[in-house]
CSV table of C-alpha atoms and ligand atoms in Angstrom, one decimal:
chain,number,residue,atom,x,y,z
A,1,UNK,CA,-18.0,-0.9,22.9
A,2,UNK,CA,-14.4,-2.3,24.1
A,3,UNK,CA,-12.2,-3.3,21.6
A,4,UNK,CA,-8.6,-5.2,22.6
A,5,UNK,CA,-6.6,-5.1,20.1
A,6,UNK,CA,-2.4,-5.9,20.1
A,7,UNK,CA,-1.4,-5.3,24.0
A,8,UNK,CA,-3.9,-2.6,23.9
A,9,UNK,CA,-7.9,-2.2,25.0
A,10,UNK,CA,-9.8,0.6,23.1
A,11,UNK,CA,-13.1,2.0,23.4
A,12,UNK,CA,-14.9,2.6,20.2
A,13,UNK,CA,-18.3,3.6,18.9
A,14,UNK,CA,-20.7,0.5,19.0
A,15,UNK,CA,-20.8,-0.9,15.1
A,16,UNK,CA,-23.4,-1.1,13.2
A,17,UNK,CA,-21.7,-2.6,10.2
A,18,UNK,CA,-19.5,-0.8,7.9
A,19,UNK,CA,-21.6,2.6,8.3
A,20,UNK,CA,-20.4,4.1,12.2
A,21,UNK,CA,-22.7,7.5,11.0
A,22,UNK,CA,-21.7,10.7,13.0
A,23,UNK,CA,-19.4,8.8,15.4
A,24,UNK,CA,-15.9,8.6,15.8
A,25,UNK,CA,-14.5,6.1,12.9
A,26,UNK,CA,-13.4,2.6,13.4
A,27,UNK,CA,-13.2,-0.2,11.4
A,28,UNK,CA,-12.6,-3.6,12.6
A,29,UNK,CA,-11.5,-5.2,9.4
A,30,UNK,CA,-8.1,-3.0,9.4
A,31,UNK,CA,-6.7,-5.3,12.0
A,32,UNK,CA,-4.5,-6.7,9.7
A,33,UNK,CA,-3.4,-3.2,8.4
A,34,UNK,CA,-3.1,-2.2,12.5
A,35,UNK,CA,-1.3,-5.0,13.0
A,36,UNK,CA,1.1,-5.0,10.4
A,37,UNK,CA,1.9,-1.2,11.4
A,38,UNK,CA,3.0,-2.5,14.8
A,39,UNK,CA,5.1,-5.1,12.7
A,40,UNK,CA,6.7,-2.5,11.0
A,41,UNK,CA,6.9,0.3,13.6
A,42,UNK,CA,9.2,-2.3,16.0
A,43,UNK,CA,11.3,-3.5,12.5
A,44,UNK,CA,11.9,0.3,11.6
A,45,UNK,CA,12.6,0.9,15.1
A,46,UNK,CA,15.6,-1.7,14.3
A,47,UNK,CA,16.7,0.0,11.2
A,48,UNK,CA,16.7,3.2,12.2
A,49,UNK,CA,17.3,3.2,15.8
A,50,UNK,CA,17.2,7.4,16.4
A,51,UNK,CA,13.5,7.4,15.3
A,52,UNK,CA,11.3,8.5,18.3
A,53,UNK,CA,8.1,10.5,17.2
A,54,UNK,CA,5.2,9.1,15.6
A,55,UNK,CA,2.1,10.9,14.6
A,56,UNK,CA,-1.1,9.2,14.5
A,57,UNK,CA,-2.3,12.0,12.0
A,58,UNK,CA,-5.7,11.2,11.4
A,59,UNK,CA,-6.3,9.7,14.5
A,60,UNK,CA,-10.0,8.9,15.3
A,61,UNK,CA,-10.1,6.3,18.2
A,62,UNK,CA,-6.3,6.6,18.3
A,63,UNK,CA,-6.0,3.0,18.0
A,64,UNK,CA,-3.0,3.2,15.9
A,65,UNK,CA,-1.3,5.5,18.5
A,66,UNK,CA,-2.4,4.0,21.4
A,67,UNK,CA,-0.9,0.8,19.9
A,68,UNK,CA,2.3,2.5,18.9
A,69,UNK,CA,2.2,3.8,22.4
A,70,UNK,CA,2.1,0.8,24.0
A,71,UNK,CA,5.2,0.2,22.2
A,72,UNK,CA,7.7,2.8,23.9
A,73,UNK,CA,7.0,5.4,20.7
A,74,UNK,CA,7.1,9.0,21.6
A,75,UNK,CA,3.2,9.3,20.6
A,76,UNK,CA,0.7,12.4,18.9
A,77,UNK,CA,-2.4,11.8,18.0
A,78,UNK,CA,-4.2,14.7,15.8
A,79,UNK,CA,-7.6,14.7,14.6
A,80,UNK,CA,-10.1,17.6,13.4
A,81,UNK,CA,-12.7,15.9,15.4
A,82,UNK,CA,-13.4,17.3,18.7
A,83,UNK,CA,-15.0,13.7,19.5
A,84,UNK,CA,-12.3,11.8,18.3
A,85,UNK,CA,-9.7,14.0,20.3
A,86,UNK,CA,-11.6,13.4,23.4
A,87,UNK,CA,-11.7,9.6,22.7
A,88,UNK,CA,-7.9,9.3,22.0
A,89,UNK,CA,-7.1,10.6,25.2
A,90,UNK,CA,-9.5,8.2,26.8
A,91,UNK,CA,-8.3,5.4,25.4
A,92,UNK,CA,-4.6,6.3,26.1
A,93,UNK,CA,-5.4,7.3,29.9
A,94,UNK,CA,-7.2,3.9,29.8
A,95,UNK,CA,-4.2,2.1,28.7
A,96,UNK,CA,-1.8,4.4,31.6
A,97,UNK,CA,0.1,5.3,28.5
A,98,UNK,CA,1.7,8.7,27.9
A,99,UNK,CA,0.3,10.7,24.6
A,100,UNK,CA,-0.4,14.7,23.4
A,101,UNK,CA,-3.5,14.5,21.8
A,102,UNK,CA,-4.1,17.8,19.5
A,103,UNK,CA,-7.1,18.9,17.7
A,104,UNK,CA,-5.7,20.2,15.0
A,105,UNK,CA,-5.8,20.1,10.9
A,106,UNK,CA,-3.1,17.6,10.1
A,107,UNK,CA,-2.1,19.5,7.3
A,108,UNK,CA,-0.5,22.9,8.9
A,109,UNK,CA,1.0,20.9,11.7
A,110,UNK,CA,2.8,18.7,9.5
A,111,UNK,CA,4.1,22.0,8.0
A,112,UNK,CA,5.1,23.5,11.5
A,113,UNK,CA,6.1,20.0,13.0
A,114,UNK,CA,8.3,17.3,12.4
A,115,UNK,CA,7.8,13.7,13.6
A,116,UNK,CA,10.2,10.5,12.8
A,117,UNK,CA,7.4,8.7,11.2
A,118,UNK,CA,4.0,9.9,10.1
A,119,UNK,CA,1.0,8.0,9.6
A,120,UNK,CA,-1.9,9.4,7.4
A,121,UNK,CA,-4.8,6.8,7.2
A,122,UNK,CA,-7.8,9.1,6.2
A,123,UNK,CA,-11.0,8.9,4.9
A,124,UNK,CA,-10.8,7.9,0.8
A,125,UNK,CA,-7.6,9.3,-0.3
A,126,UNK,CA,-4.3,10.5,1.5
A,127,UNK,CA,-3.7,13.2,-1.5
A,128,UNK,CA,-4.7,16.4,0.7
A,129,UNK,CA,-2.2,15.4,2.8
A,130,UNK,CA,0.9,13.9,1.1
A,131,UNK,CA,2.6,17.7,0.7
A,132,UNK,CA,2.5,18.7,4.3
A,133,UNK,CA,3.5,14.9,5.0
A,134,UNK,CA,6.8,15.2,3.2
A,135,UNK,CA,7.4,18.2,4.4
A,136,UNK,CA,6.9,16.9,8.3
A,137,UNK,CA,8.6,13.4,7.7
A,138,UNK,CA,11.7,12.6,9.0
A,139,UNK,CA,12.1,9.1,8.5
A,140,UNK,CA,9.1,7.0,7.4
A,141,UNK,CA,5.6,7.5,5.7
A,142,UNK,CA,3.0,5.1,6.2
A,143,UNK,CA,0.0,6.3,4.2
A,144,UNK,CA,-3.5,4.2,3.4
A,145,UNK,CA,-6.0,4.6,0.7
A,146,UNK,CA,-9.1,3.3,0.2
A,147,UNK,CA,-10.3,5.2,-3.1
A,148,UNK,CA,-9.3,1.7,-4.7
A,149,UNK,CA,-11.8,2.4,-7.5
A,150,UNK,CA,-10.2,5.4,-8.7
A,151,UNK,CA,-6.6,4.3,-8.1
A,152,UNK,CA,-7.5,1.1,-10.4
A,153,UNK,CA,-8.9,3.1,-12.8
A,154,UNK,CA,-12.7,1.9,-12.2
A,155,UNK,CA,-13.7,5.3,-11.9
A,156,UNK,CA,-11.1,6.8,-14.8
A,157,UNK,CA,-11.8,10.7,-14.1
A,158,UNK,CA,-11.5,10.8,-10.3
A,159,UNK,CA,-8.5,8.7,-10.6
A,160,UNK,CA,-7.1,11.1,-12.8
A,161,UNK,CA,-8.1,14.1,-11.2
A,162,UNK,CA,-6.6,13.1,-7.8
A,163,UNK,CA,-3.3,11.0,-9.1
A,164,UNK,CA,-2.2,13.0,-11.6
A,165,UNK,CA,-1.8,10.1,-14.2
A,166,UNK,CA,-4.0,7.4,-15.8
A,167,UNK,CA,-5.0,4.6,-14.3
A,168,UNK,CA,-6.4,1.7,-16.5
A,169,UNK,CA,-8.8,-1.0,-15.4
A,170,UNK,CA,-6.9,-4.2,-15.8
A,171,UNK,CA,-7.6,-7.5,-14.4
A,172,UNK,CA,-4.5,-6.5,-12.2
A,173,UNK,CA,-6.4,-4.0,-10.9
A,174,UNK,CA,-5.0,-3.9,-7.2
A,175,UNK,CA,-1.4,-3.4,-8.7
A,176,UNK,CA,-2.6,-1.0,-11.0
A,177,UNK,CA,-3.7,1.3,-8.2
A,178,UNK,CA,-0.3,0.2,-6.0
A,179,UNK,CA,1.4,1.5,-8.9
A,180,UNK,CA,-0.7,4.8,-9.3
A,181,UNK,CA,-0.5,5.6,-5.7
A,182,UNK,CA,3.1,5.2,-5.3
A,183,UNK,CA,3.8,7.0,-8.2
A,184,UNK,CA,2.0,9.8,-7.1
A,185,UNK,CA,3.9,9.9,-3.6
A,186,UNK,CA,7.0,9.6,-5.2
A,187,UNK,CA,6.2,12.8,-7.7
A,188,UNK,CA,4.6,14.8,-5.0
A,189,UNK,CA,7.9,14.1,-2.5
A,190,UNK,CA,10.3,15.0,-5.3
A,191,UNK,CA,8.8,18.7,-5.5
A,192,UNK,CA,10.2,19.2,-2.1
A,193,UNK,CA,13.7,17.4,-2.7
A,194,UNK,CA,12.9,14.3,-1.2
A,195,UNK,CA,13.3,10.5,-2.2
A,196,UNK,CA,10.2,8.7,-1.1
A,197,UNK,CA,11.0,4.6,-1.3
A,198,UNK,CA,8.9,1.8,-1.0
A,199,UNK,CA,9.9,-0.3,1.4
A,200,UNK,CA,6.9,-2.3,2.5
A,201,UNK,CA,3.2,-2.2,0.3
A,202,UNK,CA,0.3,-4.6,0.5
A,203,UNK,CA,-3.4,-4.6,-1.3
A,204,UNK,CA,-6.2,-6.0,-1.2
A,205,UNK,CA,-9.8,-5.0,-2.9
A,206,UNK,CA,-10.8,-2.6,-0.2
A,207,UNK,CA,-7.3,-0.4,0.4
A,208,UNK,CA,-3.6,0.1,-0.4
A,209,UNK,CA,-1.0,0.1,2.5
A,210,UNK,CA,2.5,1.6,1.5
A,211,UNK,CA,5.2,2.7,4.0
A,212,UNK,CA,7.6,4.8,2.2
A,213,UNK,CA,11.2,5.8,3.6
A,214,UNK,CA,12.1,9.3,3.2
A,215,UNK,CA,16.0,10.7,2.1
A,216,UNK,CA,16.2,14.3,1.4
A,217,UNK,CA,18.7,15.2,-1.3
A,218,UNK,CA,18.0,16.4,-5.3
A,219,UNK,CA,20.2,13.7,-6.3
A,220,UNK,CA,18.3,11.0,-4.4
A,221,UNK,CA,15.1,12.8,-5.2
A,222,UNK,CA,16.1,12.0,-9.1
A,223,UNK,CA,16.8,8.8,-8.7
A,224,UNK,CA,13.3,8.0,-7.6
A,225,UNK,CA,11.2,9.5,-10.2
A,226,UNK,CA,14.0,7.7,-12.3
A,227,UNK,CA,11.7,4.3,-11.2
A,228,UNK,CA,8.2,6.2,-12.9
A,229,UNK,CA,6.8,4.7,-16.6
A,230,UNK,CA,4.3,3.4,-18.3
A,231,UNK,CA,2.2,0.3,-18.8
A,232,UNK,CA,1.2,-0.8,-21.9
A,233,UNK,CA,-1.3,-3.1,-21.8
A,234,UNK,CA,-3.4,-5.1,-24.8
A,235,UNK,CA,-7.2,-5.6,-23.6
A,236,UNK,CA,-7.5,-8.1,-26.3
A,237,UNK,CA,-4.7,-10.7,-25.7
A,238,UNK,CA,-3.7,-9.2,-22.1
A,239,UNK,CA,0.3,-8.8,-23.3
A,240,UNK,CA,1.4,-5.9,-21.1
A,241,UNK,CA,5.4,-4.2,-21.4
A,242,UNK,CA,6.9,-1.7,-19.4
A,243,UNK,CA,9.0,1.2,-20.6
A,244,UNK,CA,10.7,3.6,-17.8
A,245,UNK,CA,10.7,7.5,-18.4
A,246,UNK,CA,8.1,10.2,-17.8
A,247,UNK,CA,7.5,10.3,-21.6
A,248,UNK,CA,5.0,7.4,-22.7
A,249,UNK,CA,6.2,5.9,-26.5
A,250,UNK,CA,3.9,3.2,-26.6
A,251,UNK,CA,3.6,0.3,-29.8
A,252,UNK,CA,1.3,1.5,-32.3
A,253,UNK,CA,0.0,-1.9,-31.7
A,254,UNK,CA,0.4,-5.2,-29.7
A,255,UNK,CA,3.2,-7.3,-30.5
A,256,UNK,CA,1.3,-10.4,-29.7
A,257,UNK,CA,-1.5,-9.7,-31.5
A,258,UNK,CA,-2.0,-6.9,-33.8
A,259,UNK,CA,-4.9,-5.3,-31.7
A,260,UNK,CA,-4.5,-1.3,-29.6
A,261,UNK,CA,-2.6,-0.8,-26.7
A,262,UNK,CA,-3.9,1.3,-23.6
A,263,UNK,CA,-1.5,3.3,-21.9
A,264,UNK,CA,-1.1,3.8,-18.1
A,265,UNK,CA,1.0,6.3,-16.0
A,266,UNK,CA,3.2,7.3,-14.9
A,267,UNK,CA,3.3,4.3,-12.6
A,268,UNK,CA,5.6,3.5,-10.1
A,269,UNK,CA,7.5,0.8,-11.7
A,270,UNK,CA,10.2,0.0,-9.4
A,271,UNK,CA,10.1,-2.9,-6.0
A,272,UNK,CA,7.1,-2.1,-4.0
A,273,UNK,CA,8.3,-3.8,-0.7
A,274,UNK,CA,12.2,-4.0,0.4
A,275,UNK,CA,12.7,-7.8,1.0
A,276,UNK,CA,15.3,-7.8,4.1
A,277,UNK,CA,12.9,-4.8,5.7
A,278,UNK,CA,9.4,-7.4,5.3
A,279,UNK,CA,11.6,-10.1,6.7
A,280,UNK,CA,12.1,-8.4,9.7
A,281,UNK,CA,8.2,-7.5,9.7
A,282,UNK,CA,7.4,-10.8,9.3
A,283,UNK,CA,9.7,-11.5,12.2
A,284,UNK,CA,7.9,-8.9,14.6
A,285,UNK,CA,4.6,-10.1,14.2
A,286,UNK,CA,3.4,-11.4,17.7
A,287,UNK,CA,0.9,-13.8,19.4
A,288,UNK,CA,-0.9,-11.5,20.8
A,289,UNK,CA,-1.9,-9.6,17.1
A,290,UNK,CA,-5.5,-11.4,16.3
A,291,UNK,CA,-4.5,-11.5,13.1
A,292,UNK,CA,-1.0,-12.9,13.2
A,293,UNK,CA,-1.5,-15.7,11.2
A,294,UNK,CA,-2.6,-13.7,8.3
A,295,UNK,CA,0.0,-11.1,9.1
A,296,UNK,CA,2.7,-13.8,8.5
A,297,UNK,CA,1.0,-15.1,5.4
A,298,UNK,CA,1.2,-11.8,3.8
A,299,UNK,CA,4.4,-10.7,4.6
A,300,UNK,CA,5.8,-14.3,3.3
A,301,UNK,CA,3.8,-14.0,0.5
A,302,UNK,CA,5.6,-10.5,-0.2
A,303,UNK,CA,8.7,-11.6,0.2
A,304,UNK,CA,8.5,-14.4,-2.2
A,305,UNK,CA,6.7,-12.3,-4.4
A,306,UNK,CA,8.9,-11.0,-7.9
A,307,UNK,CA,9.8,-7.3,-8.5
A,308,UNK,CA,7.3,-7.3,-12.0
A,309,UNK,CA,5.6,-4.6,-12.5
A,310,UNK,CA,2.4,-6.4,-13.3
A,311,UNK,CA,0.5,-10.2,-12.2
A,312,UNK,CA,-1.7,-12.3,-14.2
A,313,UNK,CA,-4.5,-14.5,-13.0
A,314,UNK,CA,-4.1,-18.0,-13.7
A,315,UNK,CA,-7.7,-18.7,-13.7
A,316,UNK,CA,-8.8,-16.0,-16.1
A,317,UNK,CA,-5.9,-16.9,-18.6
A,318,UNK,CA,-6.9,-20.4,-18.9
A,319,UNK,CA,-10.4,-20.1,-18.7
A,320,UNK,CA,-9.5,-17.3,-21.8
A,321,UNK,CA,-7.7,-20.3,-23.6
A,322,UNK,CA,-10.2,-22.9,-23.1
A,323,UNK,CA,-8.1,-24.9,-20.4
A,324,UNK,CA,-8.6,-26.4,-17.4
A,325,UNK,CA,-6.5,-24.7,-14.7
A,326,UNK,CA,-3.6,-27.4,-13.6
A,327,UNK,CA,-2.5,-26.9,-9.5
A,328,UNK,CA,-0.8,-23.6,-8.9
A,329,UNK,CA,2.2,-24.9,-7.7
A,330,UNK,CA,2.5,-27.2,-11.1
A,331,UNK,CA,1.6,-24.1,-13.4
A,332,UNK,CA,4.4,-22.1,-11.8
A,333,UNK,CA,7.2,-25.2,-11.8
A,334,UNK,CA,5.8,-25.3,-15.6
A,335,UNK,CA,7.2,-22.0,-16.2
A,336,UNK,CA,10.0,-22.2,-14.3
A,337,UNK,CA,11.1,-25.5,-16.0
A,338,UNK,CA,10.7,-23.3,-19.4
A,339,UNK,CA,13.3,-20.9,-17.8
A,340,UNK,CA,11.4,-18.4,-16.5
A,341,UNK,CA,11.4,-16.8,-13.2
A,342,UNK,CA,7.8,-17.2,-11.6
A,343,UNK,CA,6.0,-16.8,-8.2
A,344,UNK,CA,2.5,-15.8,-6.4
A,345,UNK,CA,1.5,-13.0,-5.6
A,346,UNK,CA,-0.8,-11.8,-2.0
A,347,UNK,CA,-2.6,-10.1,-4.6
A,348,UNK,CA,-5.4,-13.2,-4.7
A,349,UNK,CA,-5.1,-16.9,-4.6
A,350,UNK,CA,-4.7,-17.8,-8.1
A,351,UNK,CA,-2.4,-14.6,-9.5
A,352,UNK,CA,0.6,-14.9,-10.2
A,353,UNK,CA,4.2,-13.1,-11.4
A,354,UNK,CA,7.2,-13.9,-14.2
A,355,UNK,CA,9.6,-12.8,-16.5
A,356,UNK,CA,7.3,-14.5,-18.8
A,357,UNK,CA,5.2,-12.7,-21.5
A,358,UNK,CA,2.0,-13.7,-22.3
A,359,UNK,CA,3.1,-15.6,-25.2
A,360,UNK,CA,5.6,-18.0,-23.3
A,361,UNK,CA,3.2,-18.9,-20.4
A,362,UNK,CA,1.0,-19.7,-23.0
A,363,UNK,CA,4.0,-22.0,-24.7
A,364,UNK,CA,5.1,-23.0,-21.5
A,365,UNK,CA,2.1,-24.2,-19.5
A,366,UNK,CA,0.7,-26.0,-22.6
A,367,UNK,CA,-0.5,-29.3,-22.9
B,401,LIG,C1,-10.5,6.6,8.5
B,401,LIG,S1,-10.5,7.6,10.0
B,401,LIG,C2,-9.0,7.0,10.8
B,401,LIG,C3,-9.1,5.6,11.3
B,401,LIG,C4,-8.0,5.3,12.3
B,401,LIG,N1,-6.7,5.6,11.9
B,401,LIG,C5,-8.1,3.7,12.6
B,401,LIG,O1,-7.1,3.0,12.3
B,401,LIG,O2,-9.1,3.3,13.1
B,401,LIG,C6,-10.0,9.2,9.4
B,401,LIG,C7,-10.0,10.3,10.5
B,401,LIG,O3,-9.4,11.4,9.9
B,401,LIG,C8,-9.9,12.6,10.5
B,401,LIG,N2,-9.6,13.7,9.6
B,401,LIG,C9,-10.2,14.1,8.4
B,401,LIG,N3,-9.5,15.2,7.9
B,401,LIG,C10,-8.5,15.5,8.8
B,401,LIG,C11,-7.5,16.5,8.8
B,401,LIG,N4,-7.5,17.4,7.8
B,401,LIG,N5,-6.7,16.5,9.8
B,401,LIG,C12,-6.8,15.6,10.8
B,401,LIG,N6,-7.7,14.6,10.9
B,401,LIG,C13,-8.6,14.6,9.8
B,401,LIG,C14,-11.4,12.2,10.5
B,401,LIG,O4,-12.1,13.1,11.5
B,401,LIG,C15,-11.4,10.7,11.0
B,401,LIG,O5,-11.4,10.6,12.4
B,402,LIG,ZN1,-2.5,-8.3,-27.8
C-alpha cells in the first residue's frame, strides 16, 4: 500500500487495522506525531543551525527519515528488522533521496555513534534505549511512548518497574505519565553528566511525545534533576500540591479535607514545552502536512497552556459538586476575575490549568 505523507510517498504493509501481524510496523494515526517531528526538525534546525545528523533509530518503514530526508537532514535509518531495513531503502530510493540504512541494534550504535538528533519511537516503551541515546545525542532527543497505562499508573507495577518511580492513577492521568516519563529521561541522562530539557511535549490517551534538548556538563546536569518532586494528591476531594526534591515529605493528611494523601514520583515537575521553541513549531507546520490543522491546534494549545504541574477536568469537578458545567471560556474568565492565573490544556476539551487550588475554583466559579 502507498502512503503520501508530508512531501514524501511511502510504501507500507497493507492495514488491517491497528494489528499489521509479522509485517513491517506502520501506523497511520501518528501523522500528527510525524508531522509535528517535521515541525520541529525545521524549527531546531533554526535554533541550532550546526545540527546535521538524524537517526531514525527504530526505523520500520523509515517514514520518519524519509520525511526528515526530504528535508535536507543528513539521514540513518536503523532497524533490527531485516524487512524493515529493506523497506527503508525502498522507500528512500523511491523518493531519489540520499540515506544509510543499517541493520543494526539501536542500542550499541548509539554507543559507537553520534548523531545531532536521535529519534527513538519503539514498540511500548523507549526505556531500553534511553542510556545509549544519551550517550549518542548531540543535540536533541525526541523519544515516544505508548506504555500510557503504565506511565499513568493504570498498571502500577509495570509502571514502576520500568520508570523507576510511582505513578498514580489520577483523573490527570496523561500528565501523570508526561511527568513520569520525563522524569525518568532526565534521571537516566544525569548518570552520564548530561542535562536533558523539555522543550516540546504533547499527549494524548494513546502516547507521549517529548523532545528533549541535551547540554553536557555536571553543573547543568544538577540543575535538571533540581526540577524532579512529588505529587501529592487527595483521591477524596482531588486537592493535589507539589513539593520539589528527591525526598517525598508528604501531609499526613489533606489540607482540604482531612482524608490520605497518595504520593507520586519523582515526577518531572518543571515546563514540559519551551514556549518561543513551540512558537516556532507552530510556525513550521505546512500545507502539505494532512494534519496541519490539528498540528496548529496543538501547538497553540501548548503554548497558551500554564507551567502547572497538574490539570483538572471541569466536567468531572462540577459534575462532583452537583453543578451544571458553565461555558469553558466563562469558567476560566471566573477564575481569572478571582485573581487567578488559568488556561486549557491540549490534554482534552474540557481540562483545564491555574494557580488555583481546589478550594478557590470551587469559591471562585460558584454560583
Ligand atoms: C513502532 S515501530 C516504529 C514506527 C516508525 N518510527 C513510524 O513512525 O512508523 C518500532 C520499530 O522498532 C524496531 N526495533 C525494535 N527493537 C529495536 C532495536 N533494539 N534497535 C532498532 N530497532 C528496533 C522494530 O523492528 C520496529 O520496526
Ligand atoms: Zn482532600
Amino acid at each position: 500500500m502507498r502512503v503520501d505523507e508530508g512531501n514524501v510517498e511511502v510504501k507500507v504493509p497493507e492495514q488491517d487495522g491497528d494489528s499489521v501481524g509479522d509485517e513491517v510496523f506502520f501506523n497511520p494515526v501518528q501523522e500528527l506525531n510525524r508531522d509535528v517531528t517535521v515541525a520541529a526538525l525545521r524549527a531546531y534546525r533554526e535554533r541550532e543551525p550546526r545540527a546535521e545528523t538524524y537517526l531514525d533509530a527504530t526505523a520500520a518503514s523509515g517514514i520518519r527519515g524519509v520525511r526528515a530526508a526530504a528535508e535536507g537532514w543528513d539521514v540513518t535509518c536503523a532497524d533490527i528488522d531485516e524487512d524493515a531495513v529493506d523497506l527503508c531503502r525502498e522507500n528512500l530510493a523511491r523518493n531519489d533521496l540520499d540515506g544509510s540504512v543499517i541493520h543494526r541494534d539501536a542500542n550499541p550504535l548509539l554507543h559507537e555513534d553520534y548523531f545531532d538528533v536521535v529519534d527513538i519511537d519503539p514498540f511500548g516503551t523507549p526505556i531500553p534505549f534511553v542510556d545509549a541515546a544519551c550517550q549518542g545525542t548531540r543535540n536533541l532527543l525526541c523519544i515516544t511512548a505508548t506504555d500510557t497505562a503504565p506511565l499513568c499508573g493504570a498498571h502500577f507495577h509495570s509502571g514502576v518497574r520500568s520508570y523507576s518511580a510511582i505513578p498514580r492513577n489520577t483523573e490527570y492521568h496523561a500528565e501523570m505519565g508526561v511527568r513520569i516519563l520525563i522524569s525518568a529521561l532526565v534521571r537516566t541522562a544525569a548518570r552520564y553528566d548530561v542535562a536533558a530539557t523539555p522543550i516540546l511535549t504533547h499527549a494524548t490517551k494513546h502516547y507521549v511525545r517529548t523532545y528533549l534538548e541535551l547540554d553536557r556538563g555536571a553543573t547543568a546536569a544538577n540543575d535538571a534533576i533540581d526540577w524532579l518532586g512529588h505529587i501529592y494528591h487527595c483521591e477524596h476531594c482531588l486537592h493535589r500540591e507539589t513539593e520539589q526534591g528527591l525526598l517525598a515529605d508528604p501531609p499526613a493528611e489533606c489540607p482540604n479535607c482531612g482524608y490520605g494523601i497518595q504520593t507520586a514520583g519523582p515526577v518531572w515537575l518543571g515546563p514540559t514545552c519551551d514556549d518561543e521553541f513551540v512558537l516556532a513549531v507552530r510556525d513550521a507546520v505546512s500545507e502539505e502536512m494532512g494534519t496541519a490543522d490539528r498540528a496548529v491546534d496543538l501547538l497553540a494549545t501548548l503554548e497558551d497552556e500554564l507551567p502547572v504541574p497538574t490539570h483538572y477536568d471541569q466536567h468531572r469537578l462540577c459534575k462532583r459538586w452537583e453543578r451544571s458545567a458553565p461555558a469553558m471560556d466563562d469558567f476560566l474568565a471566573a477564575l481569572r476575575d478571582a485573581g487567578y492565573e488559568a488556561s486549557r490544556t491540549h490534554y482534552g476539551g474540557t481540562t483545564f490549568k491555574t494557580t488555583a487550588s481546589v478550594a478557590e475554583i470551587r469559591e471562585a466559579t460558584g454560583d
